[in-house]
Coordinates of C-alpha atoms in Angstrom, one line a residue:
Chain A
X1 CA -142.4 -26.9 -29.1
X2 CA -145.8 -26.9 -31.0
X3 CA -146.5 -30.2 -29.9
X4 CA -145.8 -29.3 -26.1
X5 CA -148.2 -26.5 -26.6
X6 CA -151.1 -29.1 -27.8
X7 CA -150.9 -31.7 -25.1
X8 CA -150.1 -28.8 -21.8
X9 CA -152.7 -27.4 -23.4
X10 CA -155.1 -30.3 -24.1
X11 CA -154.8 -31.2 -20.5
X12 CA -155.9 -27.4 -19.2
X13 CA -158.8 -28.2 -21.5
X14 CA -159.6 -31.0 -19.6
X15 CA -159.8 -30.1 -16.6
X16 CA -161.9 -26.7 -17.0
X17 CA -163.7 -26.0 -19.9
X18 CA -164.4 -22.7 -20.4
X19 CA -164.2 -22.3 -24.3
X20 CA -163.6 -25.3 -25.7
X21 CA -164.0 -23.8 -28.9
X22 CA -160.9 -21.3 -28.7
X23 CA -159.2 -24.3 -27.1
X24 CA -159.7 -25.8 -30.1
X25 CA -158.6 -23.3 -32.2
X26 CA -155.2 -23.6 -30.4
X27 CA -154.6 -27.0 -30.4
X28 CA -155.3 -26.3 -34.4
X29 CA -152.8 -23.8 -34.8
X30 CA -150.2 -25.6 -33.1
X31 CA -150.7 -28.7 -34.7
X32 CA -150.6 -27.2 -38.2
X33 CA -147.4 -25.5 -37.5
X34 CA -145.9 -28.7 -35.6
X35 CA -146.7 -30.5 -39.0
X36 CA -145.4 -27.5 -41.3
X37 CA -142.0 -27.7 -39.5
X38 CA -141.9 -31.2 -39.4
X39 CA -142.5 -31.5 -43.1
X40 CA -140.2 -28.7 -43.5
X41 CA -137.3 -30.3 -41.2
X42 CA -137.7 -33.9 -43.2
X43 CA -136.9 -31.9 -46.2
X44 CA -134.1 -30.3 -44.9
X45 CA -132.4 -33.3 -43.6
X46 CA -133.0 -34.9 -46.7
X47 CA -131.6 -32.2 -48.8
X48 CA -128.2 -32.3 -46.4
X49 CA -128.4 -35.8 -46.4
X50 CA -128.1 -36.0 -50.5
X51 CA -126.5 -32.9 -51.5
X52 CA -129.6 -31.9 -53.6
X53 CA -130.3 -28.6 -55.0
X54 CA -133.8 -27.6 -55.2
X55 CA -135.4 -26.5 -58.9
X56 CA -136.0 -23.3 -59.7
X57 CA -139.0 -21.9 -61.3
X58 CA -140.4 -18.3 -61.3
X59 CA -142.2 -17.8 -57.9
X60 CA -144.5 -14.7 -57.1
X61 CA -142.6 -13.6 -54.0
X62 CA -145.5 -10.9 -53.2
X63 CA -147.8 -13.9 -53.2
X64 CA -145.5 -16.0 -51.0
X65 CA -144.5 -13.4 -48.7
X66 CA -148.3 -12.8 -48.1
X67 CA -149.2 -16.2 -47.8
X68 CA -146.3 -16.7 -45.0
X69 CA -147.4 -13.7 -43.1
X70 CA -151.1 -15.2 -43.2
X71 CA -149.5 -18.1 -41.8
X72 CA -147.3 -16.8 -39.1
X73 CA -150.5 -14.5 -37.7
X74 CA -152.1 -17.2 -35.5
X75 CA -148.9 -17.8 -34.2
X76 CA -147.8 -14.3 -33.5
X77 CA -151.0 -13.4 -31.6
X78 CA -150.6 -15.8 -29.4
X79 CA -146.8 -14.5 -29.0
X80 CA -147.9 -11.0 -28.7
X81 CA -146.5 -10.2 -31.7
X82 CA -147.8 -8.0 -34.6
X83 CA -147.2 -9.1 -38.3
X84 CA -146.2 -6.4 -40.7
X85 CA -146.0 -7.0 -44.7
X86 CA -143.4 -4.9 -46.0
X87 CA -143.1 -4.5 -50.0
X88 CA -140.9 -1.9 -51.0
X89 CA -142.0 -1.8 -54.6
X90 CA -143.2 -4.4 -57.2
X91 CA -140.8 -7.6 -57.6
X92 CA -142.5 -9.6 -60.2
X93 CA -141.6 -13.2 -60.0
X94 CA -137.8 -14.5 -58.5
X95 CA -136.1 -17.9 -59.2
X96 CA -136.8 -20.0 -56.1
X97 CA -138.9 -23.2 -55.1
X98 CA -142.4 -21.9 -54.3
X99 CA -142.7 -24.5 -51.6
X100 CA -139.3 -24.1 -50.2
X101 CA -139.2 -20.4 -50.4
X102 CA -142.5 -20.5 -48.3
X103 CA -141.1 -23.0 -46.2
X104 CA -138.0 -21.0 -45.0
X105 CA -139.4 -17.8 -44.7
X106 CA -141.9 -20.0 -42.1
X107 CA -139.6 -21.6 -40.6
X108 CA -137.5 -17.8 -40.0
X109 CA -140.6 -16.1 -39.0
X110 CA -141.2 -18.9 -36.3
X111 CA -137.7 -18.2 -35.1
X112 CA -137.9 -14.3 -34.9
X113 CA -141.5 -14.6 -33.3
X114 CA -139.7 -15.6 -30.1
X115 CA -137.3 -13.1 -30.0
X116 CA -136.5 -12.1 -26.3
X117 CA -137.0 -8.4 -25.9
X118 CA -135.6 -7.4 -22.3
X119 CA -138.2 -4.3 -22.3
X120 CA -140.7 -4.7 -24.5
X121 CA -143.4 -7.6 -24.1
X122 CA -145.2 -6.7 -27.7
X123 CA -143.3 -7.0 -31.1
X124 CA -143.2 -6.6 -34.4
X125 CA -142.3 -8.6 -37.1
X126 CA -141.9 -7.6 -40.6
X127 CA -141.6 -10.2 -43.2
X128 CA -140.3 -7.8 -46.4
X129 CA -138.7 -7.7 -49.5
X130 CA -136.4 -5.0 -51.2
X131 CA -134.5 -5.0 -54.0
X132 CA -130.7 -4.3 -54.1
X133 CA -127.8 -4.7 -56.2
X134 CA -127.6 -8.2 -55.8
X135 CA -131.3 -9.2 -56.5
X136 CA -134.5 -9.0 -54.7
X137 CA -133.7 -9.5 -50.6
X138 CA -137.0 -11.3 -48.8
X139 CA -136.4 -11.8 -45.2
X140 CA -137.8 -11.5 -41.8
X141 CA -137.1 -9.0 -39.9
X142 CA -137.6 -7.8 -35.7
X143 CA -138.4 -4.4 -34.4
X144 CA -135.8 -3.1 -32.1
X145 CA -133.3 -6.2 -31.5
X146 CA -130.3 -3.7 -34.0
X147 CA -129.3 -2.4 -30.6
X148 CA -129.0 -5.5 -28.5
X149 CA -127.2 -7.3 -32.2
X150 CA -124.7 -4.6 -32.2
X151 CA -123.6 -4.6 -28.1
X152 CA -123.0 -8.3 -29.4
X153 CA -120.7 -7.6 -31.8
X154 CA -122.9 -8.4 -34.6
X155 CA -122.1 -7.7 -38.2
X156 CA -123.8 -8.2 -41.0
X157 CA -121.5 -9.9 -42.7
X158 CA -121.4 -12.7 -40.5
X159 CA -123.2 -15.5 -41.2
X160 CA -126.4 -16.3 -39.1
X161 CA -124.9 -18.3 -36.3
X162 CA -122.8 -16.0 -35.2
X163 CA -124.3 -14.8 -31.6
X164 CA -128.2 -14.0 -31.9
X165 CA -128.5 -13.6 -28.1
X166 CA -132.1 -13.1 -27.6
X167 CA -133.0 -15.7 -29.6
X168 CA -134.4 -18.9 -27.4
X169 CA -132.2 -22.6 -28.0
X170 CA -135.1 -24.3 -29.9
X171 CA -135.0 -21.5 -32.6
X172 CA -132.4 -23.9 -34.4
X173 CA -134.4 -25.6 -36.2
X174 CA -136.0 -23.1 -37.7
X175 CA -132.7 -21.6 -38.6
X176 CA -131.6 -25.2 -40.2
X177 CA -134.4 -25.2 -42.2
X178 CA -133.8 -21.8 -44.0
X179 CA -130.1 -22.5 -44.2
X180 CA -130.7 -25.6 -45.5
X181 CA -133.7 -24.8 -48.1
X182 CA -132.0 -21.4 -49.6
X183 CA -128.4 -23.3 -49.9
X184 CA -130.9 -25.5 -52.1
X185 CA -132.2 -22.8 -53.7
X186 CA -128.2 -21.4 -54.6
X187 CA -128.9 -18.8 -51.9
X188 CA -127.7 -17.6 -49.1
X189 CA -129.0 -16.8 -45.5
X190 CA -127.5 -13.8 -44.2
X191 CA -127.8 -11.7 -41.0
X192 CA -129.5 -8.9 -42.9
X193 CA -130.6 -5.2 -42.3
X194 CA -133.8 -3.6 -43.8
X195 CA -135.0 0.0 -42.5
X196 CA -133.1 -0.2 -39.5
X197 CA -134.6 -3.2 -38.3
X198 CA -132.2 -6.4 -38.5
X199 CA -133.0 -10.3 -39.6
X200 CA -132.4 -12.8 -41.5
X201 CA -132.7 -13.0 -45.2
X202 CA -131.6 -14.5 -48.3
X203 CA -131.3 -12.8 -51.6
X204 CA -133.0 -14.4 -54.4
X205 CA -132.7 -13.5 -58.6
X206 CA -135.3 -11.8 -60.3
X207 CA -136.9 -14.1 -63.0
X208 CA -135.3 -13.2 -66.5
X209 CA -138.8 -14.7 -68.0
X210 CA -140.6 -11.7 -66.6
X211 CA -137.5 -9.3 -68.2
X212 CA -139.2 -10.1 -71.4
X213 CA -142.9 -9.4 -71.1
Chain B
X1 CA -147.1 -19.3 -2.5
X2 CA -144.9 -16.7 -4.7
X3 CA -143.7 -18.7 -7.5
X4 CA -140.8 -17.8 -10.1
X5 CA -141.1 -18.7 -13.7
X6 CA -138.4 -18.3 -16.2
X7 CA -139.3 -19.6 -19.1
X8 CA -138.8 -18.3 -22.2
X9 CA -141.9 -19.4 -24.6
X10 CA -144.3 -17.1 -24.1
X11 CA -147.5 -19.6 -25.1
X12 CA -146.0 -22.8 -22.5
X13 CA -145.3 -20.0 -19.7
X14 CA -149.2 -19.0 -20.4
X15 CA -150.4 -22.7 -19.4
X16 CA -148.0 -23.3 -16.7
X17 CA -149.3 -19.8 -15.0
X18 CA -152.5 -20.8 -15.7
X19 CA -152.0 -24.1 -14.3
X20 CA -150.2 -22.9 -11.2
X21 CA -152.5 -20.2 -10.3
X22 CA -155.8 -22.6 -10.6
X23 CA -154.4 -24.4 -7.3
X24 CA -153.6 -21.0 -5.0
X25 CA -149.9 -19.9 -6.1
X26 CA -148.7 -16.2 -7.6
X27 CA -147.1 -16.7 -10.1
X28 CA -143.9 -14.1 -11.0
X29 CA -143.1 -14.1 -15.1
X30 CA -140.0 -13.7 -16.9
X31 CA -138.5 -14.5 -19.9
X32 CA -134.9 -13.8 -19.3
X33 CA -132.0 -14.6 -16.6
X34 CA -131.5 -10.9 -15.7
X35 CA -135.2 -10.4 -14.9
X36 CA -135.3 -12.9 -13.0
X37 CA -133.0 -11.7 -10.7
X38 CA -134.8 -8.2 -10.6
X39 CA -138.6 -10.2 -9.8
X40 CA -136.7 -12.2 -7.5
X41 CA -135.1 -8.9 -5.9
X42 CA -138.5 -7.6 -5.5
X43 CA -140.4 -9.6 -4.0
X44 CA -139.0 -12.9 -2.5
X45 CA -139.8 -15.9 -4.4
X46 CA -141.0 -19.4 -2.3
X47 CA -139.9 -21.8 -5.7
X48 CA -137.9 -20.7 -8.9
X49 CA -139.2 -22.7 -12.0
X50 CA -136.3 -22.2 -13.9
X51 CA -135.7 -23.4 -17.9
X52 CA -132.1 -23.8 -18.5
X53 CA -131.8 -22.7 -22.1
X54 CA -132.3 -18.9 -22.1
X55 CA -132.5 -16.2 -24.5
X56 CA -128.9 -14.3 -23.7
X57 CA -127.3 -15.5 -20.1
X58 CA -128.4 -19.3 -19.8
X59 CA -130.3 -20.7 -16.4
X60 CA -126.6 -22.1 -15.1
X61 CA -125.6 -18.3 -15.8
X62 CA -129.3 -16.9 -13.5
X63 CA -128.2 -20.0 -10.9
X64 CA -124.9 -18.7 -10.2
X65 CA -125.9 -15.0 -9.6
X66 CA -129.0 -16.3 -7.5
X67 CA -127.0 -18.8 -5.9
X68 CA -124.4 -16.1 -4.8
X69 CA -126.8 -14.1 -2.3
X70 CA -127.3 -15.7 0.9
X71 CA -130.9 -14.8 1.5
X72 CA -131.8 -16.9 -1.6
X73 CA -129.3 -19.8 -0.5
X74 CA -132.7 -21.7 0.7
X75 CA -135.1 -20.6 -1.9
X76 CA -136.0 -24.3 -3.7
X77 CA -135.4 -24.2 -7.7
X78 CA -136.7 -26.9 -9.7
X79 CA -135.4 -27.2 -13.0
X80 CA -138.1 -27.7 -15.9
X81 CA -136.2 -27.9 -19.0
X82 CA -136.4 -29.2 -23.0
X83 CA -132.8 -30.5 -22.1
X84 CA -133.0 -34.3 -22.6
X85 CA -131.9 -36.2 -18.8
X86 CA -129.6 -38.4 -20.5
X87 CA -126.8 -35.4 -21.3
X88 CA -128.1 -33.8 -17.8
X89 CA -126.5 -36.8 -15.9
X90 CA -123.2 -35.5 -16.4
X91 CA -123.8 -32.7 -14.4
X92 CA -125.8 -33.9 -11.4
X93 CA -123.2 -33.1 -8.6
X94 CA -123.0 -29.1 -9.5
X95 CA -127.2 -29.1 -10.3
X96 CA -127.5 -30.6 -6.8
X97 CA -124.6 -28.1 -5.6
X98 CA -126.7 -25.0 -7.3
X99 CA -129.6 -26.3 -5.1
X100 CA -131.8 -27.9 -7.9
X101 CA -134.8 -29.8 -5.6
X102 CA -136.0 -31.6 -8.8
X103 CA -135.1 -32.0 -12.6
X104 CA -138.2 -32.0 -15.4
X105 CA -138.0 -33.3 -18.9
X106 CA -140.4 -30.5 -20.0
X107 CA -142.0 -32.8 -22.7
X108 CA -142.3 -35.6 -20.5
X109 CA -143.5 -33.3 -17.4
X110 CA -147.4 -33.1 -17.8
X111 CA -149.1 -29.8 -15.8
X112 CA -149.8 -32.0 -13.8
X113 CA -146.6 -33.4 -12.5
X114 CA -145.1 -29.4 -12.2
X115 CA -148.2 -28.1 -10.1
X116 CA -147.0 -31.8 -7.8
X117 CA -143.6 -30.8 -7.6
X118 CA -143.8 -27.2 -6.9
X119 CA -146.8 -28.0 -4.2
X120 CA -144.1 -31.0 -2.9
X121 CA -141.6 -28.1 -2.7
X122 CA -144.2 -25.7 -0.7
X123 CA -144.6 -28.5 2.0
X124 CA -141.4 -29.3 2.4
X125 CA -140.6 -25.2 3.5
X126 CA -143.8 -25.0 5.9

């Protein structure tokens, strides 16, 4: 997708002219996030491919739910979609793979930022963390798609590829990618629920080093 | 010319309108089978651009119901889709049966080639 963006609109530029410079700037967005899920999907395939787990280390999830939603802006704007950072709390640090735990949350926020809304042209998407019983919960999470998940049918106990009917086709990847990454990580991605707004999340442990200070 | 587009990426459907509109047409905009057949109710459209893959019912689902009216029986629909030719081929008889003028392999198909085919499509009704 990102790379149909660059070259439809590399050839508008062409032909008028107007502001190159915020041409530019789009053709920069979209090739940055063509080569973040590129990099992203070559790791996940490779991780399939060889069974690999991914090492756990104490990550700053506050930092690395920021540093997603920082990411995710250009693209949402350009979706008509607002970013929100939700942090219920302080977390500390969790047991993930900093790179991979920034790379699936990317790769979830690039699949929710195209959610279908029949009514509504302008979104919201809330990348957030709470904790629960289990651990610390980061996900992503849409405004308004609980209604149109339930008339599905949709639990949340199901797992992710159960019916997400207003998602678009070429969302799987960025679904394969989080699957893939938080299996990696000994998570789990889940069709989760967080202030009545539904998602996808995984549930990651709270760093036992931090316990200690 | 009043041109359909259902298309659900917000940022491609952008450049195609964009595209479409610098040579003359109206463009109509909608994300999703059911409004499409609620623009298409409104106001007549001259050619459907229709993606295949759709959030909730799929562009086969959209062809169907738009198929099923008589007054649309001649509208032209060209299909401009991310789904490769190759697994396409198998169903060229019902595409050509659903009144599909012209198949796109979206990545392949520059803004170019759509404004050429939707124009061919405008001649061919006046």
């Amino acid at each position: 997708m990102p790379l149909m963006y660059i070259a439809r609109q590399a050839e508008l530029a062409q032909k008028c002219a107007n502001d190159p410079i915020q041409n530019f700037k789009f053709m920069q967005t979209h090739a940055d996030m063509a080569l973040q899920l590129v990099d992203s999907y070559l790791l996940s395939l490779d991780l399939k491919a060889r069974q690999m787990s991914l090492e756990l280390e104490p990550v700053p999830l506050s930092a690395v739910l920021y540093d997603v939603a920082h990411e995710l802006t250009p693209l949402a704007k350009q979706r008509n979609t607002d970013i929100e950072l939700v942090l219920a709390g302080k977390y500390g640090q969790v047991m993930a793979h900093p790179d991979g735990l920034r790379a699936a949350l990317y790769g979830l926020g690039f699949v929710l930022s195209e959610v279908v809304h029949p009514k509504k042209f302008r979104n919201t998407l809330r990348i957030a963390a709470h904790r629960t019983r289990g651990g610390i919960v980061a996900g992503v999470y849409m405004d308004d798609i609980g209604e149109l998940l339930r008339t599905n049918k949709f639990e949340q106990t199901t797992f992710v590829r159960q019916p997400f009917t207003n998602l678009t086709a070429s969302s799987g990847a960025g679904i394969f990618i989080a699957e893939t990454i938080f299996s990696a990580m000994q998570s789990r991605l889940r069709a989760g629920r967080f202030q009545k707004q539904q998602g996808l999340a995984a549930t990651l442990q709270p760093s036992r080093q931090l316990e200690l200070v | 010319m009043h041109i359909l587009l259902i298309e659900p990426d917000t940022i491609l459907a952008q450049l195609y309108i964009e595209a479409l509109e610098r040579v003359g047409h109206k463009v109509s905009y909608v994300r999703t089978a059911e409004a499409a057949i609620h623009t298409a109710d409104r106001r007549r459209p001259d050619v459907v651009v229709l993606e295949i893959q759709l959030a909730g019912h799929s562009g086969v689902a959209f062809l169907q119901e738009f198929r099923s009216y008589a007054d649309w029986l001649d509208i032209p629909v060209i299909l401009h889709t991310v789904v490769p030719p190759i697994p396409l081929q198998r169903f060229q008889y019902s595409l050509k049966e659903m009144g599909i003028v012209q198949q796109l392999y979206k990545p392949q198909t520059s803004l170019k080639q759509l404004v050429a085919a939707v124009n061919r499509c405008v001649s061919i009704q006046l």
